[in-house]
mmCIF file of C-alpha atoms and ligand atoms in Angstrom:
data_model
loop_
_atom_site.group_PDB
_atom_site.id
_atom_site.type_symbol
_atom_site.label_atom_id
_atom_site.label_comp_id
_atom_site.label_asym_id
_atom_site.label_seq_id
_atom_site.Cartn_x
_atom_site.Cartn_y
_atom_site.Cartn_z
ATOM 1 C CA UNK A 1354 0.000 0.000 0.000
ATOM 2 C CA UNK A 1355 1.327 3.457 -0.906
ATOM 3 C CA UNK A 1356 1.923 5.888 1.503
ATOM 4 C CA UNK A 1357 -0.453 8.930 1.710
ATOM 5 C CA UNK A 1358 1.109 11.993 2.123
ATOM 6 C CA UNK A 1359 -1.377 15.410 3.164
ATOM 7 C CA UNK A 1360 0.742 18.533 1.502
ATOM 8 C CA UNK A 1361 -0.959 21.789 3.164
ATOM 9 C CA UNK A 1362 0.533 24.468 1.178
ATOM 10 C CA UNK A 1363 -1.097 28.255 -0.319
ATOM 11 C CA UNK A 1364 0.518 28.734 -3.361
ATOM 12 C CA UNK A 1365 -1.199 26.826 -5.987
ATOM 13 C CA UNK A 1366 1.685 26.231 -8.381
ATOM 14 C CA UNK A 1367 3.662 25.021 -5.543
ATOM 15 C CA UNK A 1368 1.500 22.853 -4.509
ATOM 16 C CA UNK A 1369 0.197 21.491 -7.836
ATOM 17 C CA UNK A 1370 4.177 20.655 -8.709
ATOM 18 C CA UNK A 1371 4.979 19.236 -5.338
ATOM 19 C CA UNK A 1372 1.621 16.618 -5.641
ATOM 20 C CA UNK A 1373 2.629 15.650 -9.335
ATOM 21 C CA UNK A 1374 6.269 15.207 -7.990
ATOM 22 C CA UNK A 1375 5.103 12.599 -5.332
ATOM 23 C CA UNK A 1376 2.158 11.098 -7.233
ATOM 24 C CA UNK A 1377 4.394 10.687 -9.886
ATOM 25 C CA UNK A 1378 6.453 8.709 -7.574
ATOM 26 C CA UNK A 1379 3.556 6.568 -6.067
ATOM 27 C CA UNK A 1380 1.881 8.280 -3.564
ATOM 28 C CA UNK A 1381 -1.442 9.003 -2.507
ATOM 29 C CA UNK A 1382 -1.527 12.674 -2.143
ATOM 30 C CA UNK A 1383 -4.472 14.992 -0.101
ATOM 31 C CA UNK A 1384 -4.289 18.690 -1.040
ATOM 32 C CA UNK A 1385 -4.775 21.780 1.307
ATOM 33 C CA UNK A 1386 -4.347 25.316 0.654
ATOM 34 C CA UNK A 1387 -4.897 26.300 4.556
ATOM 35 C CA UNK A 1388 -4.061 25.120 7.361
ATOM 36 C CA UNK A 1389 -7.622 25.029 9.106
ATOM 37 C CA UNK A 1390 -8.823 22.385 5.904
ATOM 38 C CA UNK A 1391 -5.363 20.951 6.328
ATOM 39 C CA UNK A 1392 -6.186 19.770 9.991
ATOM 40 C CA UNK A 1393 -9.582 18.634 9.900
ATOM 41 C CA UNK A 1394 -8.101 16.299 6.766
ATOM 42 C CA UNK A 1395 -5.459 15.293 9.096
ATOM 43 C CA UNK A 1396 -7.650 13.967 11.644
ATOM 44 C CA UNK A 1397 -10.516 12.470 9.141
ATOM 45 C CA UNK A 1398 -7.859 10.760 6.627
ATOM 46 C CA UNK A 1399 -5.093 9.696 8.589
ATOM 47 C CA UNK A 1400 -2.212 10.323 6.373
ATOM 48 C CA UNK A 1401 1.138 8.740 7.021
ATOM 49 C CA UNK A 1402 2.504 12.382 6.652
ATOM 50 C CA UNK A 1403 1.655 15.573 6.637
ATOM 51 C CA UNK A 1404 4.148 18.508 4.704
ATOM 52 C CA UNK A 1405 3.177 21.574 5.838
ATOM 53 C CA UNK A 1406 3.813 25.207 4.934
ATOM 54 C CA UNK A 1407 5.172 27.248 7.698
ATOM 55 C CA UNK A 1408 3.671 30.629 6.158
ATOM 56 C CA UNK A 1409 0.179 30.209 5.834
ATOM 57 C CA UNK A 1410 -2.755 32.938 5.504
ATOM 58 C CA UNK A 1411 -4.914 32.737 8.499
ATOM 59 C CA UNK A 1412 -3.794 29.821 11.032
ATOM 60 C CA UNK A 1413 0.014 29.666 10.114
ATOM 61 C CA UNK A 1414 2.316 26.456 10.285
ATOM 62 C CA UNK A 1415 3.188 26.482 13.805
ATOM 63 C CA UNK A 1416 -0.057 27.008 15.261
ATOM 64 C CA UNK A 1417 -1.623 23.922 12.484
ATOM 65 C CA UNK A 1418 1.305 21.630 14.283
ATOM 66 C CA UNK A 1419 0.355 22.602 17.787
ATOM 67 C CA UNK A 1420 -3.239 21.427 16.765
ATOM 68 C CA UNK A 1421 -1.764 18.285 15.448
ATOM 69 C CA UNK A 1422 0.249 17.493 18.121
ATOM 70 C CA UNK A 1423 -2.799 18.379 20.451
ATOM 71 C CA UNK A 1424 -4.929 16.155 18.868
ATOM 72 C CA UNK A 1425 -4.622 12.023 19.933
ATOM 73 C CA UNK A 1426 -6.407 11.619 16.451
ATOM 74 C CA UNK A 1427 -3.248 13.466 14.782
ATOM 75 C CA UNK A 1428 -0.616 13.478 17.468
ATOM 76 C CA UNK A 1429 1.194 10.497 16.578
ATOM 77 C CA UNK A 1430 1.624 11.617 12.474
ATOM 78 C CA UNK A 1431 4.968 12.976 11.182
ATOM 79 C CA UNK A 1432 4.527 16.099 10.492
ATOM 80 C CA UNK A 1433 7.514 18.224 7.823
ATOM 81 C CA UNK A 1434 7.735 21.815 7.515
ATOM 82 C CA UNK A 1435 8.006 23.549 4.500
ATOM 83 C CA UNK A 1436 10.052 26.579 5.032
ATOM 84 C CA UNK A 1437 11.256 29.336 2.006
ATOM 85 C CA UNK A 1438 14.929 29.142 1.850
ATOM 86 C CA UNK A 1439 15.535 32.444 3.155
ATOM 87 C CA UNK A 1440 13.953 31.865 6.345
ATOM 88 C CA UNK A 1441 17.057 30.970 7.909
ATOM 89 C CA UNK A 1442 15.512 30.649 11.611
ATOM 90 C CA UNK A 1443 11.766 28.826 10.161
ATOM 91 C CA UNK A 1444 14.768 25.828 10.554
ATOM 92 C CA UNK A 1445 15.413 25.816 14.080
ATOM 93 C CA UNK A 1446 12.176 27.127 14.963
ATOM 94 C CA UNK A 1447 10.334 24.178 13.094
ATOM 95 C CA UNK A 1448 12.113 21.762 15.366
ATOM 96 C CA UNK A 1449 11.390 23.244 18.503
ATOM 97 C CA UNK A 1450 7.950 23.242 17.503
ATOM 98 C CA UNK A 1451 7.998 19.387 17.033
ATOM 99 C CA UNK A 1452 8.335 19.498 13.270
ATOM 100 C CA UNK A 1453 10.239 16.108 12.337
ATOM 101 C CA UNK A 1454 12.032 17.663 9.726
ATOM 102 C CA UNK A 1455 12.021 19.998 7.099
ATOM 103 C CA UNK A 1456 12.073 20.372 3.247
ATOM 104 C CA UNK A 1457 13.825 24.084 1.814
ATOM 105 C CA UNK A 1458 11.574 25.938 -0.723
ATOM 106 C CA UNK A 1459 11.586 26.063 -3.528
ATOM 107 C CA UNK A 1460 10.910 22.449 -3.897
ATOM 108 C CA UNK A 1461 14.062 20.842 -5.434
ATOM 109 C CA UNK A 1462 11.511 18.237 -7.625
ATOM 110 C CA UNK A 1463 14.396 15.837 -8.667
ATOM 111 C CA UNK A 1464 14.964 14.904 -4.438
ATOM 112 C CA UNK A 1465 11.269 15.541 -3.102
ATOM 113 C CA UNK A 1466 9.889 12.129 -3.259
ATOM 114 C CA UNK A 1467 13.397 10.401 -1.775
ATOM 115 C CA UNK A 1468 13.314 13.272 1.151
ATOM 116 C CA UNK A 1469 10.017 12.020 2.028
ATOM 117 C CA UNK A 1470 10.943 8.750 1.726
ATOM 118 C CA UNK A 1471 13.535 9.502 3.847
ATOM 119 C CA UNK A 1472 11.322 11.145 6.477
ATOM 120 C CA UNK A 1473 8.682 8.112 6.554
ATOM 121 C CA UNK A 1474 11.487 5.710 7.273
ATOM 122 C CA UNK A 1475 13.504 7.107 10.028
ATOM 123 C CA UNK A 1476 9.598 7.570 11.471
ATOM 124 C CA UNK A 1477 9.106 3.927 11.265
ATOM 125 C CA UNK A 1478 12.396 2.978 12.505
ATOM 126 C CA UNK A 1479 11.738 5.201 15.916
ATOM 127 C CA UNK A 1480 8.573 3.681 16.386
ATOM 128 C CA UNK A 1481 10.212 0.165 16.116
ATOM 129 C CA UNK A 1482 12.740 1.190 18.678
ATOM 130 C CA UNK A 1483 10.665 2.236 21.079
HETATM 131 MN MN1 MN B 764 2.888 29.827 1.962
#
């Protein structure tokens, strides 16, 4: 069974590339462009992942993760950050937040689907070691 992967992001082009990059590479892919859709799909479709946009019209990144993490339906799911490039502290701020990782924007397309690979692995492999 693929993986299904919920990509909350605004900007439509980025969004629309990202989703062809990962269906493309066999994924099931759930689109939001906010984070207050992104969340209630979260909790009603239980995706194995969630990448989501720190900057966000309306309910921005961090406050969509601390929903996440607040709810049991939600808390448990992976959850990467999207963060411009330029943002040099979104980085370090993502983690504190409880972000597992993040992915750089723009979207390099050629390494997307093997960085979330990458991400979904080491997230089974700490659940197996616990
Ligand atoms: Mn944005």
């Amino acid at each position: 069974m693929s993986a299904r992967i919920l990509l909350i992001e605004d900007n439509a082009l980025n969004r629309e590339l990202a989703a062809d990059v990962l269906r493309a590479a066999g994924y099931e892919v759930l689109e939001s462009a906010s984070a207050e859709e992104g969340v209630r799909l979260a909790a009603t479709n239980a995706p194995d992942l969630v990448l989501l946009d720190i900057r966000l019209p309306g309910m921005d990144g961090f406050e969509a993760i601390g929903r996440l993490r607040n709810d049991p339906r939600t808390a448990g799911i992976p959850v990467v950050a999207l963060t411009a490039q330029a943002m040099k502290g979104d980085a370090e701020a993502a983690r504190a937040a409880g972000f597992a990782g993040y992915i750089t924007k723009p979207v390099n397309t050629r390494s997307l689907a093997a960085d979330v690979a990458a991400h979904l692995v080491s997230e089974q492999r700490e659940v197996r070691d616990e």
